[in-house]
mmCIF file of C-alpha atoms in Angstrom:
data_model
loop_
_atom_site.group_PDB
_atom_site.id
_atom_site.type_symbol
_atom_site.label_atom_id
_atom_site.label_comp_id
_atom_site.label_asym_id
_atom_site.label_seq_id
_atom_site.Cartn_x
_atom_site.Cartn_y
_atom_site.Cartn_z
ATOM 1 C CA MET A 1 0.000 0.000 0.000
ATOM 2 C CA PHE A 2 1.320 3.443 -0.905
ATOM 3 C CA TRP A 3 1.082 6.349 1.473
ATOM 4 C CA LYS A 4 0.393 9.833 0.276
ATOM 5 C CA ARG A 5 2.893 12.365 1.568
ATOM 6 C CA SER A 6 1.117 15.071 3.453
ATOM 7 C CA GLY A 7 4.060 17.321 4.361
ATOM 8 C CA LEU A 8 4.959 20.721 2.994
ATOM 9 C CA LYS A 9 5.222 20.692 -0.775
ATOM 10 C CA ARG A 10 8.606 21.488 -2.259
ATOM 11 C CA ARG A 11 7.550 24.903 -3.545
ATOM 12 C CA TYR A 12 6.721 25.985 0.018
ATOM 13 C CA ARG A 13 10.172 25.129 1.395
ATOM 14 C CA VAL A 14 13.307 27.221 1.677
ATOM 15 C CA ARG A 15 15.935 24.822 0.351
ATOM 16 C CA ASP A 16 19.083 26.728 -0.561
ATOM 17 C CA ASN A 17 21.637 27.163 2.200
ATOM 18 C CA SER A 18 22.482 30.599 0.797
ATOM 19 C CA ARG A 19 18.847 31.678 1.183
ATOM 20 C CA PHE A 20 18.784 30.299 4.755
ATOM 21 C CA GLN A 21 21.865 32.393 5.539
ATOM 22 C CA GLU A 22 20.388 35.507 3.904
ATOM 23 C CA ILE A 23 17.131 35.189 5.864
ATOM 24 C CA ARG A 24 19.053 34.628 9.092
ATOM 25 C CA ARG A 25 21.483 37.499 8.457
ATOM 26 C CA THR A 26 19.209 40.230 7.042
ATOM 27 C CA GLY A 27 15.703 39.217 8.075
ATOM 28 C CA GLN A 28 13.680 40.287 11.086
ATOM 29 C CA THR A 29 13.942 37.978 14.092
ATOM 30 C CA TYR A 30 11.365 37.019 16.717
ATOM 31 C CA SER A 31 12.036 34.550 19.494
ATOM 32 C CA ASN A 32 10.590 32.777 22.486
ATOM 33 C CA ARG A 33 11.776 30.006 24.791
ATOM 34 C CA LEU A 34 11.278 27.213 22.235
ATOM 35 C CA ALA A 35 12.141 28.703 18.855
ATOM 36 C CA VAL A 36 13.447 31.617 16.812
ATOM 37 C CA LEU A 37 11.554 32.874 13.742
ATOM 38 C CA CYS A 38 13.457 34.787 11.048
ATOM 39 C CA ILE A 39 11.464 36.348 8.207
ATOM 40 C CA LEU A 40 12.360 38.093 4.964
ATOM 41 C CA GLU A 41 10.129 39.238 2.121
ATOM 42 C CA ASN A 42 10.345 37.030 -0.999
ATOM 43 C CA ARG A 43 8.052 38.805 -3.539
ATOM 44 C CA LEU A 44 6.373 35.506 -4.471
ATOM 45 C CA PRO A 45 2.609 34.821 -4.383
ATOM 46 C CA TYR A 46 3.205 32.304 -1.564
ATOM 47 C CA SER A 47 5.309 31.995 1.576
ATOM 48 C CA ARG A 48 8.143 29.519 2.007
ATOM 49 C CA PHE A 49 9.354 27.879 5.201
ATOM 50 C CA GLY A 50 12.610 26.370 6.394
ATOM 51 C CA PHE A 51 13.409 24.532 9.611
ATOM 52 C CA SER A 52 16.690 24.203 11.457
ATOM 53 C CA VAL A 53 17.374 21.858 14.364
ATOM 54 C CA SER A 54 20.983 21.712 15.535
ATOM 55 C CA ARG A 55 22.781 18.725 16.992
ATOM 56 C CA ARG A 56 22.589 20.336 20.430
ATOM 57 C CA ILE A 57 18.895 19.409 20.493
ATOM 58 C CA GLY A 58 19.642 15.690 20.585
ATOM 59 C CA ASN A 59 20.317 12.649 18.440
ATOM 60 C CA ALA A 60 18.852 12.180 14.955
ATOM 61 C CA VAL A 61 15.627 10.626 16.247
ATOM 62 C CA VAL A 62 14.926 13.602 18.530
ATOM 63 C CA ARG A 63 15.913 16.174 15.887
ATOM 64 C CA ASN A 64 13.689 14.577 13.243
ATOM 65 C CA ARG A 65 10.750 14.401 15.674
ATOM 66 C CA VAL A 66 11.137 18.106 16.466
ATOM 67 C CA LYS A 67 11.343 18.962 12.742
ATOM 68 C CA ARG A 68 8.240 16.906 11.939
ATOM 69 C CA ARG A 69 6.288 18.640 14.702
ATOM 70 C CA MET A 70 7.368 22.109 13.580
ATOM 71 C CA ARG A 71 6.587 21.313 9.925
ATOM 72 C CA GLU A 72 3.144 19.976 10.792
ATOM 73 C CA SER A 73 2.335 23.028 12.889
ATOM 74 C CA VAL A 74 3.249 25.340 10.005
ATOM 75 C CA ARG A 75 1.500 23.152 7.404
ATOM 76 C CA LEU A 76 -1.791 23.352 9.288
ATOM 77 C CA ARG A 77 -1.529 27.155 9.568
ATOM 78 C CA MET A 78 -0.344 27.906 6.022
ATOM 79 C CA SER A 79 -3.740 29.208 4.934
ATOM 80 C CA GLN A 80 -3.621 31.730 7.808
ATOM 81 C CA ILE A 81 -0.115 33.023 7.005
ATOM 82 C CA GLN A 82 0.352 35.898 4.579
ATOM 83 C CA PRO A 83 1.921 35.137 1.199
ATOM 84 C CA GLY A 84 5.197 36.709 0.160
ATOM 85 C CA TRP A 85 7.497 35.787 3.052
ATOM 86 C CA ASP A 86 10.412 33.423 3.568
ATOM 87 C CA CYS A 87 10.399 32.107 7.130
ATOM 88 C CA VAL A 88 13.063 30.100 8.935
ATOM 89 C CA VAL A 89 12.194 28.445 12.246
ATOM 90 C CA ILE A 90 15.187 27.570 14.423
ATOM 91 C CA ALA A 91 14.644 25.204 17.340
ATOM 92 C CA ARG A 92 16.064 25.988 20.782
ATOM 93 C CA SER A 93 17.197 23.386 23.323
ATOM 94 C CA PRO A 94 14.057 23.290 25.551
ATOM 95 C CA ILE A 95 11.979 22.186 22.537
ATOM 96 C CA ARG A 96 13.229 18.603 22.844
ATOM 97 C CA LYS A 97 11.080 17.952 25.941
ATOM 98 C CA THR A 98 7.870 19.612 24.762
ATOM 99 C CA THR A 99 4.683 18.222 23.275
ATOM 100 C CA TYR A 100 3.280 18.982 19.845
ATOM 101 C CA GLY A 101 0.665 21.253 21.442
ATOM 102 C CA GLN A 102 3.329 23.358 23.128
ATOM 103 C CA ILE A 103 5.343 23.628 19.911
ATOM 104 C CA ASP A 104 2.214 24.590 17.969
ATOM 105 C CA ALA A 105 1.301 27.280 20.509
ATOM 106 C CA ALA A 106 4.858 28.662 20.550
ATOM 107 C CA LEU A 107 5.009 28.906 16.749
ATOM 108 C CA ALA A 108 1.550 30.508 16.632
ATOM 109 C CA ARG A 109 2.746 33.172 19.082
ATOM 110 C CA LEU A 110 5.847 33.827 16.974
ATOM 111 C CA PHE A 111 3.877 34.208 13.742
ATOM 112 C CA GLY A 112 1.421 36.458 15.585
ATOM 113 C CA ARG A 113 4.213 38.672 16.926
ATOM 114 C CA ALA A 114 5.660 38.896 13.423
ATOM 115 C CA ALA A 115 2.195 40.011 12.221
ATOM 116 C CA LEU A 116 2.151 37.324 9.527
ATOM 117 C CA PHE A 117 -1.362 36.059 10.145
ATOM 118 C CA VAL A 118 -4.006 37.108 7.640
ATOM 119 C CA THR A 119 -6.801 38.941 9.443
ATOM 120 C CA ASP A 120 -10.514 38.545 8.765
ATOM 121 C CA MET A 121 -10.364 41.708 6.675
ATOM 122 C CA GLY A 122 -7.636 40.399 4.353
ATOM 123 C CA ARG A 123 -3.916 41.025 4.647
ATOM 124 C CA ASN A 124 -2.620 42.046 8.045
ATOM 125 C CA GLU A 125 -2.139 45.788 8.300
ATOM 126 C CA GLY A 126 1.123 45.379 10.224
ATOM 127 C CA ARG A 127 2.963 43.914 7.209
ATOM 128 C CA ALA A 128 1.050 45.350 4.225
#
């Protein structure tokens, strides 16, 4: 039986290391206890997302679990996030011992602080 992949599609991912570095170096940064969010405008009709989990977080199993949880949180909120931004989410050490719900709430707070959520009236006025 074949499984359908339900992760982020390739077009919605930041893949180039040079772009990761540019977002990290020149983008705006927002942080909380669990993660750091770096954003930079991309002038595309959609937003792209990248995830970084360093070896300090734990072994490969732990790092991959954290990445999957962060990706799923973003995937479920993609329709609420404004188009036209490249976002990099960097995990911090305390994230290894948290649940999916805590990761989801932390990322929602970061995207809210960055004013990237689309409001009921359309695009968010903070980033228009």
